[in-house]
Amino acid sequence: MKITGFRARLYEFEMERRLGDANLPEGTSMATGMLVFIDTDERISGVAIGGGPVGTIHRLVNDLLVGEDPRGVKGLWQKMNDAAFKGGNRGEIGTAISTIDVALWDLKARLNDEPLWKTLGASTNRVRAYASGLDLALDNSELTSFYTRMAQQGIQGGKLKVGVDLESDEHRLGLMRDALATSGKRPELMIDSNEYWSPKQAIRHITHLEKTFDITWAEEPARRWDVRGLRQVSQSINAAVATGENLDLLPEFTPLLVNGAADIINLGQGSGGITGMLQIADLAYAFDRPVTLMNCPGNFMAPVAACLPNHIGMEVVDAGRDVCFTVDNDIKDGWIVLGDSPGNGIEVDEQKLAVVEVEQYSPGTKVGSWGRRAGAGMYEVPSD
Ligand SMILES: [Mg+2]
């Protein structure tokens, strides 16, 4: 069995609602996606929903992977990272490597004719979920209806986007708590300021909120690499500091853990794909720290969470981003329940894909890449 090549298929679409955070409070409903297929000479392919420049994926696959046995996933991950090391294996090339890795793991599981969660060694098909509205652009009634809808699926945890307006954050945290309480369970409250604050802004803001609310974790309260600042925040608030979803490589996590700057590690697909996420989760496990999995379309990365002994909850956004595929999982009583379909459970719907497929993304459509807002780390509400 040999890898023969790849196909990348780009699509863009309008989501069911706007997504936004402190760096884009008005939000956007336009989004993009990319399906990457790794093909073999035995007419079976692996698929990932990912990113990275198509040209970079082309170079990595054609230069390094064509002719290789796809089942040696970890070895191929190392080969790609070793090839990229001189120019740096972070950023867009890191994203490309991550996407290929995710598709290779899917391929391996499909070849095994088993679900990915079994290939990864999970002994359960259940993953605890928490709701995440990416909700700064939602008005109060939209916020309440989102978290109420999630609570109806048994989800008791919610993560609110905060950072721009303390009074509004305080009010909306109460709305989220009350909506989650309709699950009949004790609400778990998280906040996420997406690196919008300086450490001292974070401490002032969070300690004020903690006078009223019991907050489980505060996510990215300071810059991702600010070890001293994140530690300062962690030592000054009751909530755990969670961070890491925007880091690229295992060695970037080590100083956060060694120095007590991260109490919870956020694992994202961009941190080396599944192979990289497994390494980082093991590192956190060595420090007795829990991990959480970042959101993704259709929760298709949930099989990774299922195999991690220190995983405490996966972010569920539920914004209608699975526009051209289905994923074999369901949310039941607050848990993502993974099906038995081979691989990661993605099944592409060609008819739906034909409606949204594009040659290139339109300007301004790439969700999540809206950049850092002017004034971040300095003042919460920029003056015009
Ligand atoms: Mg986040």
Tab-separated table of C-alpha atoms and ligand atoms in Angstrom, residues 159 161 192 194 219-220 245 315, ligand 1:
chain	number	residue	atom	x	y	z
A	159	LYS	CA	-17.749	29.274	27.829
A	161	LYS	CA	-16.457	35.298	25.146
A	192	ASP	CA	-12.375	33.271	27.119
A	194	ASN	CA	-8.609	35.426	23.402
A	219	GLU	CA	-8.954	30.925	28.716
A	220	GLU	CA	-6.072	32.820	27.115
A	245	GLU	CA	-4.845	26.226	21.487
A	315	GLU	CA	-15.727	22.627	23.011
B	1	MG	MG	-10.374	29.810	22.962
